Amino acid sequence: MKAVNSMKIEFQSNSANEGFARSAAAAFAAQLDPTLDELGDIKTAVSEAVTNAIVHAYPDTIGKITLKARLFPNNSLDLTIRDWGRGIDDIDKAREPLYTTGGEDRSGMGFTIMESFTDKLKVKSTPGRGTTVTMHRRFSTRAGRE
């Protein structure tokens, strides 16, 4: 299915940019007239994906992160967060709840949260070359909407 609108932003892996990314994603998704709960879900999922890139992909350096968003005519949204950092050695292990490589202060729930707030989550990674997280979410159609 062809996207009806798309955007791409690039930013550094500074922790302050997590809020920027979640706000940008929410503003873009607003075109689909989501409920406040749906918008909150998108913001949370983007926050988790970007935080993972900041904390795990670039633990000792500042790197590049991109956020791409695409809107589709079936009232759905694809979000892709990509980094060019360390990558993930074992994606299946990384997706297990409570598993983390980020130390004691990390919950290990990032992928679990992303999965619970989206309809589909895809993770691709190559050690030493980075990670791409793609999330898909279809929004409800509100009564009275054309």
Short mmCIF file of C-alpha atoms in Angstrom, two decimals:
data_model
loop_
_atom_site.label_atom_id
_atom_site.label_comp_id
_atom_site.label_asym_id
_atom_site.label_seq_id
_atom_site.Cartn_x
_atom_site.Cartn_y
_atom_site.Cartn_z
CA MET A 1 0.00 0.00 0.00
CA LYS A 2 1.33 3.42 -0.93
CA ALA A 3 1.82 6.03 1.80
CA VAL A 4 -0.28 9.20 1.57
CA ASN A 5 2.23 11.24 3.56
CA SER A 6 5.68 10.72 5.05
CA MET A 7 8.40 12.48 6.99
CA LYS A 8 11.97 11.84 8.11
CA ILE A 9 14.00 13.56 10.80
CA GLU A 10 17.57 13.02 11.90
CA PHE A 11 18.97 13.92 15.30
CA GLN A 12 21.86 13.18 17.61
CA SER A 13 21.62 10.53 20.32
CA ASN A 14 21.45 13.13 23.09
CA SER A 15 18.91 12.17 25.75
CA ALA A 16 17.15 15.54 25.32
CA ASN A 17 16.17 14.49 21.79
CA GLU A 18 13.95 11.65 23.04
CA GLY A 19 11.24 14.18 23.88
CA PHE A 20 11.70 15.88 20.53
CA ALA A 21 11.25 12.57 18.67
CA ARG A 22 8.11 11.61 20.58
CA SER A 23 6.57 15.05 20.01
CA ALA A 24 7.42 14.98 16.30
CA ALA A 25 5.90 11.52 15.90
CA ALA A 26 2.76 12.57 17.77
CA ALA A 27 2.36 15.75 15.72
CA PHE A 28 2.69 13.77 12.50
CA ALA A 29 0.30 11.03 13.66
CA ALA A 30 -2.29 13.68 14.61
CA GLN A 31 -3.28 13.80 10.92
CA LEU A 32 -5.07 10.48 11.49
CA ASP A 33 -7.26 12.00 14.22
CA PRO A 34 -6.23 9.49 16.91
CA THR A 35 -7.78 9.37 20.34
CA LEU A 36 -5.67 10.70 23.21
CA ASP A 37 -4.99 7.12 24.28
CA GLU A 38 -3.81 6.17 20.79
CA LEU A 39 -1.58 9.22 20.62
CA GLY A 40 -0.16 8.36 24.04
CA ASP A 41 0.61 4.84 22.83
CA ILE A 42 2.56 6.18 19.85
CA LYS A 43 4.50 8.61 22.02
CA THR A 44 5.40 5.84 24.46
CA ALA A 45 6.50 3.43 21.72
CA VAL A 46 8.67 6.07 20.04
CA SER A 47 10.13 7.08 23.38
CA GLU A 48 11.16 3.49 24.10
CA ALA A 49 12.70 2.97 20.65
CA VAL A 50 14.67 6.22 20.75
CA THR A 51 15.79 5.63 24.34
CA ASN A 52 17.04 2.16 23.34
CA ALA A 53 19.09 3.74 20.56
CA ILE A 54 20.51 6.40 22.88
CA VAL A 55 21.37 4.02 25.74
CA HIS A 56 22.35 0.83 23.94
CA ALA A 57 23.52 1.80 20.45
CA TYR A 58 25.75 4.65 21.56
CA PRO A 59 26.68 4.01 25.21
CA ASP A 60 29.96 5.94 25.10
CA THR A 61 29.50 8.32 22.19
CA ILE A 62 27.01 10.51 20.38
CA GLY A 63 25.67 9.09 17.13
CA LYS A 64 22.95 9.58 14.56
CA ILE A 65 19.32 8.44 14.90
CA THR A 66 16.60 8.78 12.28
CA LEU A 67 12.85 8.69 12.72
CA LYS A 68 10.71 8.02 9.66
CA ALA A 69 6.93 8.05 9.68
CA ARG A 70 4.48 7.08 6.95
CA LEU A 71 0.68 7.48 6.91
CA PHE A 72 -1.51 5.09 4.92
CA PRO A 73 -5.08 5.43 3.60
CA ASN A 74 -6.32 2.63 5.88
CA ASN A 75 -5.79 4.93 8.89
CA SER A 76 -2.48 3.36 9.85
CA LEU A 77 1.00 4.59 10.65
CA ASP A 78 4.46 3.08 10.24
CA LEU A 79 7.28 4.40 12.40
CA THR A 80 10.92 3.47 11.81
CA ILE A 81 13.71 4.35 14.24
CA ARG A 82 17.22 3.62 13.01
CA ASP A 83 20.68 3.97 14.51
CA TRP A 84 24.17 3.13 13.27
CA GLY A 85 25.51 2.04 16.65
CA ARG A 86 26.63 -1.22 18.27
CA GLY A 87 23.79 -3.37 17.03
CA ILE A 88 22.18 -6.29 18.84
CA ASP A 89 23.93 -9.67 19.05
CA ASP A 90 20.80 -11.70 19.84
CA ILE A 91 17.49 -10.03 18.92
CA ASP A 92 15.35 -12.83 20.38
CA LYS A 93 17.14 -12.50 23.74
CA ALA A 94 16.92 -8.70 23.62
CA ARG A 95 13.15 -8.90 23.11
CA GLU A 96 12.66 -10.97 26.27
CA PRO A 97 11.05 -9.00 29.12
CA LEU A 98 13.54 -7.83 31.76
CA TYR A 99 16.61 -8.53 29.60
CA THR A 100 18.95 -5.55 29.37
CA THR A 101 22.53 -4.71 28.51
CA GLY A 102 22.15 -1.25 30.02
CA GLY A 103 22.99 -1.94 33.65
CA GLU A 104 20.97 -2.03 36.85
CA ASP A 105 19.13 1.22 36.19
CA ARG A 106 17.48 -0.16 33.01
CA SER A 107 14.23 -2.16 33.20
CA GLY A 108 14.70 -4.36 30.14
CA MET A 109 11.11 -3.69 29.06
CA GLY A 110 11.69 -1.48 25.99
CA PHE A 111 10.77 -3.98 23.27
CA THR A 112 7.93 -5.38 25.36
CA ILE A 113 6.45 -1.90 25.76
CA MET A 114 6.86 -1.11 22.05
CA GLU A 115 5.12 -4.37 21.18
CA SER A 116 2.24 -3.76 23.58
CA PHE A 117 1.51 -0.27 22.18
CA THR A 118 1.68 -1.16 18.47
CA ASP A 119 0.08 -3.76 16.23
CA LYS A 120 3.34 -5.02 14.76
CA LEU A 121 6.99 -4.67 15.78
CA LYS A 122 9.94 -5.63 13.60
CA VAL A 123 13.57 -5.45 14.74
CA LYS A 124 16.54 -5.81 12.39
CA SER A 125 20.10 -5.47 13.61
CA THR A 126 23.66 -6.17 12.59
CA PRO A 127 26.33 -6.13 15.31
CA GLY A 128 28.64 -3.18 14.72
CA ARG A 129 26.35 -1.63 12.10
CA GLY A 130 23.19 -0.61 13.92
CA THR A 131 19.55 -1.41 14.51
CA THR A 132 16.28 -0.61 12.78
CA VAL A 133 12.98 -0.84 14.67
CA THR A 134 9.77 -0.63 12.64
CA MET A 135 6.41 -0.29 14.34
CA HIS A 136 2.98 -0.39 12.73
CA ARG A 137 -0.23 0.89 14.28
CA ARG A 138 -3.71 1.11 12.86
CA PHE A 139 -5.98 3.71 14.41
CA SER A 140 -9.69 3.47 15.05
CA THR A 141 -12.01 5.38 12.76
CA ARG A 142 -13.97 7.87 14.76
CA ALA A 143 -17.74 8.22 14.34
CA GLY A 144 -18.67 10.94 11.89
CA ARG A 145 -15.30 10.91 10.18
CA GLU A 146 -15.29 10.78 6.41
#
